[in-house]
């Protein structure tokens, strides 16, 4: 009997010892997991702080040359139902005493699922219906109602939703290039250019500072006129993107966004800009597909009283071409 009791007590002690050991092991695992989570939390916080400090450093570097605070525009952009991030890009020629004009109208489209980037240019003389203002050149929409009316005009004519806008005026363009590219942007200039651009450009591969690069994308005093200018604008945007990627790594991206932000009037927040830019800089292939509206064989020159020489387009053909380009 005493032996039975002794064995029973020994068994109970063993079970208690095993339970105690299991609790100790669970406790050690909890401590290890807690330690891992704390380390990850600290690393994430440090990365976030570093990104913020880099961003503020870029802002501080640029604000030394920024003038007056940019005008604030209302913008009722909507998210594209197909999941694309569509941004209205506007190049504005702001002059004192005059309404700002848009020499550049583009749709930059980012597909986060596929990681693709597309750029569609709408020529400024394209003759379309502008909500509550009748028919006119599409670039007059900005003078009538800022980026919001441009958005409405594109939606009404081409059935494309635009979620964000970004406006860069001539001065901002020059400052962005000079600040981000102290040694200039490498571009192949295809011919001698000087008329109405404020600088003289010689043919050949060369590094252009902001003022000369602006002259390059503004030039249209040749046989192809505005068509050549649109082609050069798209070329420069792709070149700038590729050259950013050659010397800017993802950790430097927040500072780059900080450099650009003071010169760009946009409703894009810093997080979105970094996210889109990170995808571009991280890709092995950074091909940007481009399109011009109107597409070939879909327009004719026409003179309209009060508007001058315009591009009269086959609206249905161009609407379908733009939607196919963006969505397929």
Coordinates of C-alpha atoms in Angstrom, one line a residue:
X1 CA 0.0 0.0 0.0
X2 CA 2.8 2.4 0.9
X3 CA 4.6 1.5 -2.3
X4 CA 1.4 2.3 -4.3
X5 CA 1.1 5.7 -2.6
X6 CA 4.7 6.4 -3.2
X7 CA 4.5 5.6 -6.9
X8 CA 1.3 7.7 -7.2
X9 CA 3.1 10.6 -5.5
X10 CA 6.1 10.2 -7.8
X11 CA 3.8 10.1 -10.9
X12 CA 2.0 13.3 -9.7
X13 CA 5.3 15.0 -9.2
X14 CA 6.5 14.0 -12.6
X15 CA 3.3 15.3 -14.3
X16 CA 3.7 18.6 -12.4
X17 CA 7.3 18.8 -13.4
X18 CA 6.4 18.2 -17.1
X19 CA 3.6 20.8 -16.9
X20 CA 6.1 23.2 -15.3
X21 CA 8.6 22.5 -18.1
X22 CA 6.0 23.1 -20.8
X23 CA 5.0 26.4 -19.2
X24 CA 8.7 27.4 -19.1
X25 CA 9.1 26.5 -22.8
X26 CA 6.0 28.4 -23.8
X27 CA 7.2 31.3 -21.7
X28 CA 10.6 31.3 -23.5
X29 CA 8.8 31.2 -26.9
X30 CA 6.6 34.1 -26.0
X31 CA 9.7 36.1 -24.9
X32 CA 11.5 35.2 -28.2
X33 CA 8.4 36.3 -30.3
X34 CA 8.0 39.4 -28.2
X35 CA 11.7 40.2 -28.8
X36 CA 11.3 39.7 -32.5
X37 CA 8.3 41.9 -32.7
X38 CA 10.0 44.6 -30.6
X39 CA 13.0 44.5 -33.0
X40 CA 10.8 44.7 -36.0
X41 CA 8.9 47.6 -34.5
X42 CA 12.1 49.4 -33.7
X43 CA 13.5 48.8 -37.2
X44 CA 10.2 50.0 -38.8
X45 CA 10.2 53.1 -36.7
X46 CA 13.8 53.8 -37.5
X47 CA 13.1 53.3 -41.2
X48 CA 10.1 55.6 -41.0
X49 CA 12.1 58.2 -39.1
X50 CA 15.0 58.0 -41.7
X51 CA 12.5 58.4 -44.6
X52 CA 10.9 61.4 -42.9
X53 CA 14.2 63.1 -42.2
X54 CA 15.4 62.4 -45.8
X55 CA 12.1 63.9 -47.1
X56 CA 12.5 67.0 -44.9
X57 CA 16.1 67.4 -46.0
X58 CA 14.9 67.4 -49.6
X59 CA 12.2 70.0 -48.9
X60 CA 14.7 72.2 -47.1
X61 CA 17.1 72.1 -50.0
X62 CA 14.4 73.1 -52.5
X63 CA 12.6 75.7 -50.4
X64 CA 15.6 78.0 -50.6
X65 CA 14.7 78.8 -54.2
X66 CA 10.9 78.5 -54.0
X67 CA 8.9 81.7 -54.4
X68 CA 5.3 82.3 -53.4
X69 CA 3.1 79.5 -52.2
X70 CA 1.4 77.8 -55.1
X71 CA -2.3 78.4 -55.7
X72 CA -4.7 75.8 -54.2
X73 CA -7.1 74.2 -56.6
X74 CA -10.3 72.2 -56.0
X75 CA -10.1 68.7 -57.6
X76 CA -12.8 66.1 -57.4
X77 CA -10.8 63.2 -58.8
X78 CA -12.1 59.7 -58.6
X79 CA -10.4 56.4 -58.4
X80 CA -10.4 54.4 -61.6
X81 CA -12.8 51.4 -61.4
X82 CA -10.2 49.2 -63.1
X83 CA -7.6 49.8 -60.3
X84 CA -5.3 52.1 -62.2
X85 CA -3.8 55.2 -60.6
X86 CA -4.4 58.0 -63.2
X87 CA -2.7 61.3 -62.8
X88 CA -3.4 64.5 -64.8
X89 CA 0.0 66.1 -65.6
X90 CA -0.1 69.8 -66.6
X91 CA 2.7 72.0 -67.7
X92 CA 1.7 75.6 -67.0
X93 CA 3.0 78.8 -68.5
X94 CA 2.2 81.3 -65.6
X95 CA 2.8 84.9 -66.4
X96 CA 1.9 88.0 -64.3
X97 CA -1.3 89.7 -65.4
X98 CA -2.4 86.7 -67.6
X99 CA -4.4 83.6 -67.0
X100 CA -2.2 80.5 -66.8
X101 CA -2.1 78.4 -70.0
X102 CA -1.3 74.7 -70.3
X103 CA 1.2 73.9 -73.0
X104 CA 1.4 70.3 -71.8
X105 CA -1.6 68.0 -71.0
X106 CA -0.7 64.3 -70.1
X107 CA -2.3 61.3 -68.4
X108 CA 0.2 59.3 -66.4
X109 CA -1.2 55.9 -65.6
X110 CA 0.2 53.4 -63.1
X111 CA -1.1 49.8 -62.8
X112 CA -0.1 48.6 -59.3
X113 CA -1.1 45.0 -60.1
X114 CA 1.0 44.7 -63.3
X115 CA 3.7 47.3 -62.3
X116 CA 3.3 49.0 -65.6
X117 CA 3.6 52.8 -66.4
X118 CA 1.9 54.5 -69.3
X119 CA 1.9 58.1 -70.6
X120 CA -0.7 59.6 -72.9
X121 CA -0.3 63.2 -74.3
X122 CA -3.3 65.2 -75.4
X123 CA -2.3 67.9 -77.8
X124 CA -3.2 71.3 -76.6
X125 CA -5.0 72.3 -79.8
X126 CA -7.4 69.3 -79.7
X127 CA -10.9 70.7 -80.3
X128 CA -13.4 69.3 -77.8
X129 CA -16.4 70.2 -75.8
X130 CA -15.6 71.9 -72.5
X131 CA -18.4 71.6 -69.8
X132 CA -20.4 74.8 -69.6
X133 CA -18.0 76.6 -72.0
X134 CA -18.9 75.1 -75.4
X135 CA -16.3 73.8 -77.9
X136 CA -12.7 75.1 -77.8
X137 CA -9.1 74.0 -77.6
X138 CA -8.6 71.6 -74.7
X139 CA -5.9 73.8 -73.2
X140 CA -8.4 76.6 -72.6
X141 CA -10.1 74.4 -70.0
X142 CA -7.3 75.2 -67.5
X143 CA -7.8 79.0 -68.0
X144 CA -11.5 78.6 -67.5
X145 CA -11.5 76.4 -64.4
X146 CA -8.1 75.0 -63.4
X147 CA -7.3 71.3 -63.2
X148 CA -10.8 70.3 -62.2
X149 CA -12.3 71.6 -65.4
X150 CA -9.5 69.8 -67.4
X151 CA -10.5 66.6 -65.5
X152 CA -14.2 67.1 -66.3
X153 CA -13.3 67.8 -70.0
X154 CA -11.2 64.6 -70.3
X155 CA -13.9 62.5 -68.5
X156 CA -16.7 63.9 -70.8
X157 CA -14.8 63.5 -74.0
X158 CA -12.6 60.4 -73.4
X159 CA -14.4 58.6 -70.5
X160 CA -11.2 58.4 -68.4
X161 CA -11.3 58.9 -64.6
X162 CA -8.4 61.0 -63.1
X163 CA -7.7 60.6 -59.4
X164 CA -4.8 63.1 -59.0
X165 CA -3.3 66.1 -60.7
X166 CA 0.2 67.6 -60.7
X167 CA 1.1 71.0 -62.2
X168 CA 4.6 72.1 -63.0
X169 CA 5.2 75.7 -64.3
X170 CA 8.2 76.7 -66.3
X171 CA 10.1 78.0 -63.3
X172 CA 9.3 74.9 -61.3
X173 CA 10.5 72.7 -64.1
X174 CA 13.9 74.5 -64.3
X175 CA 14.3 74.3 -60.5
X176 CA 13.4 70.6 -60.3
X177 CA 15.9 69.7 -63.0
X178 CA 18.7 71.9 -61.5
X179 CA 18.1 70.6 -58.0
X180 CA 17.7 66.9 -58.8
X181 CA 20.4 66.9 -61.5
X182 CA 23.2 69.2 -60.7
X183 CA 25.2 67.8 -63.7
X184 CA 22.3 68.1 -66.1
X185 CA 20.1 65.5 -67.9
X186 CA 21.7 63.7 -70.8
X187 CA 19.6 64.1 -74.0
X188 CA 20.3 63.7 -77.7
X189 CA 19.3 67.0 -79.4
X190 CA 18.3 66.1 -82.9
X191 CA 18.8 69.5 -84.6
X192 CA 19.8 73.1 -84.0
X193 CA 17.1 74.9 -82.0
X194 CA 16.8 78.5 -80.9
X195 CA 13.6 80.2 -82.1
X196 CA 11.3 81.4 -79.3
X197 CA 12.9 79.2 -76.6
X198 CA 15.3 81.7 -75.0
X199 CA 18.4 79.5 -75.5
X200 CA 20.4 78.0 -78.4
X201 CA 20.8 74.2 -78.6
X202 CA 23.2 72.5 -80.9
X203 CA 22.7 68.9 -82.2
X204 CA 24.3 66.0 -80.4
X205 CA 24.3 64.1 -77.1
X206 CA 24.8 66.5 -74.3
X207 CA 23.9 67.3 -70.6
X208 CA 21.3 70.0 -70.4
X209 CA 20.6 72.1 -67.3
X210 CA 17.0 73.1 -66.4
X211 CA 16.8 76.2 -68.6
X212 CA 18.2 74.4 -71.7
X213 CA 16.1 71.3 -71.2
X214 CA 13.0 73.5 -70.9
X215 CA 14.0 75.1 -74.2
X216 CA 14.3 71.6 -75.7
X217 CA 10.8 70.5 -74.7
X218 CA 9.2 73.8 -75.7
X219 CA 10.7 74.0 -79.2
X220 CA 8.1 73.8 -82.1
X221 CA 9.4 76.0 -84.8
X222 CA 10.0 73.4 -87.4
X223 CA 8.0 71.4 -90.0
X224 CA 6.3 69.1 -87.4
X225 CA 5.4 71.9 -85.0
X226 CA 3.5 70.9 -81.9
X227 CA 3.7 67.2 -82.9
X228 CA 7.5 67.3 -82.5
X229 CA 7.2 69.1 -79.2
X230 CA 4.8 66.4 -77.7
X231 CA 7.3 63.7 -78.9
X232 CA 10.2 65.5 -77.1
X233 CA 8.2 66.0 -74.0
X234 CA 7.5 62.3 -73.7
X235 CA 11.1 61.5 -74.5
X236 CA 12.4 63.8 -71.8
X237 CA 10.0 62.4 -69.2
X238 CA 11.3 58.9 -69.9
X239 CA 14.9 60.0 -69.9
X240 CA 14.5 61.8 -66.6
X241 CA 12.8 58.7 -65.1
X242 CA 15.6 56.4 -66.3
X243 CA 18.4 58.7 -65.2
X244 CA 16.8 59.1 -61.7
X245 CA 16.9 55.3 -61.5
X246 CA 20.6 55.2 -62.3
X247 CA 21.8 57.2 -59.4
X248 CA 18.8 57.3 -57.0
X249 CA 18.2 54.1 -55.0
X250 CA 15.0 53.3 -53.1
X251 CA 16.4 54.6 -49.7
X252 CA 17.1 58.0 -51.3
X253 CA 13.6 58.2 -52.7
X254 CA 12.0 60.2 -49.8
X255 CA 14.7 62.9 -50.2
X256 CA 14.0 63.0 -54.0
X257 CA 10.3 63.5 -53.3
X258 CA 11.2 66.2 -50.9
X259 CA 13.3 67.9 -53.5
X260 CA 10.5 67.9 -56.0
X261 CA 7.5 68.7 -53.8
X262 CA 8.0 72.5 -53.3
X263 CA 8.0 72.9 -57.1
X264 CA 5.0 70.9 -57.9
X265 CA 1.3 71.8 -57.3
X266 CA -0.4 68.5 -56.6
X267 CA -3.0 66.7 -54.5
X268 CA -0.8 63.6 -54.4
X269 CA 0.4 63.0 -50.8
X270 CA 4.0 62.1 -50.0
X271 CA 3.1 58.4 -49.3
X272 CA 1.5 57.9 -52.7
X273 CA 4.4 59.6 -54.5
X274 CA 7.0 57.4 -52.7
X275 CA 4.9 54.3 -53.4
X276 CA 4.6 55.0 -57.1
X277 CA 8.3 56.0 -57.4
X278 CA 9.5 53.0 -55.4
X279 CA 7.7 50.7 -57.9
X280 CA 9.4 52.4 -60.8
X281 CA 12.9 52.5 -59.3
X282 CA 12.7 48.9 -58.2
X283 CA 11.8 47.5 -61.6
X284 CA 14.4 45.8 -63.8
X285 CA 12.7 47.1 -66.9
X286 CA 11.4 50.6 -66.7
X287 CA 9.7 50.9 -70.1
X288 CA 7.1 53.6 -70.2
X289 CA 4.6 53.1 -73.0
X290 CA 3.4 56.3 -74.7
X291 CA 0.5 57.5 -76.8
X292 CA -0.4 60.7 -78.5
X293 CA -4.0 62.0 -78.8
X294 CA -5.1 62.5 -81.6
X295 CA -3.8 59.3 -83.0
X296 CA -2.7 59.0 -86.6
X297 CA -5.4 59.4 -89.3
X298 CA -8.0 60.6 -86.8
X299 CA -7.8 64.4 -87.2
X300 CA -7.6 67.3 -89.6
X301 CA -6.5 71.0 -89.3
X302 CA -9.4 73.4 -89.1
X303 CA -9.7 77.1 -88.5
X304 CA -12.4 78.2 -86.1
X305 CA -13.5 81.8 -85.4
X306 CA -12.3 82.8 -81.9
X307 CA -10.1 79.8 -81.5
X308 CA -7.8 80.0 -84.5
X309 CA -6.2 76.8 -86.0
X310 CA -7.4 73.7 -84.2
X311 CA -7.2 69.9 -84.5
X312 CA -10.7 68.6 -85.4
X313 CA -10.7 65.0 -84.2
X314 CA -12.7 61.9 -84.7
X315 CA -13.8 61.8 -81.1
X316 CA -15.0 58.2 -81.0
X317 CA -11.8 56.8 -82.6
X318 CA -9.6 58.7 -80.2
X319 CA -11.7 57.8 -77.1
X320 CA -11.4 54.1 -78.0
X321 CA -7.7 54.4 -78.8
X322 CA -7.0 56.0 -75.4
X323 CA -9.1 53.5 -73.4
X324 CA -7.5 50.6 -75.2
X325 CA -4.0 52.0 -74.5
X326 CA -4.7 52.5 -70.8
X327 CA -6.8 49.4 -70.1
X328 CA -5.5 46.7 -72.4

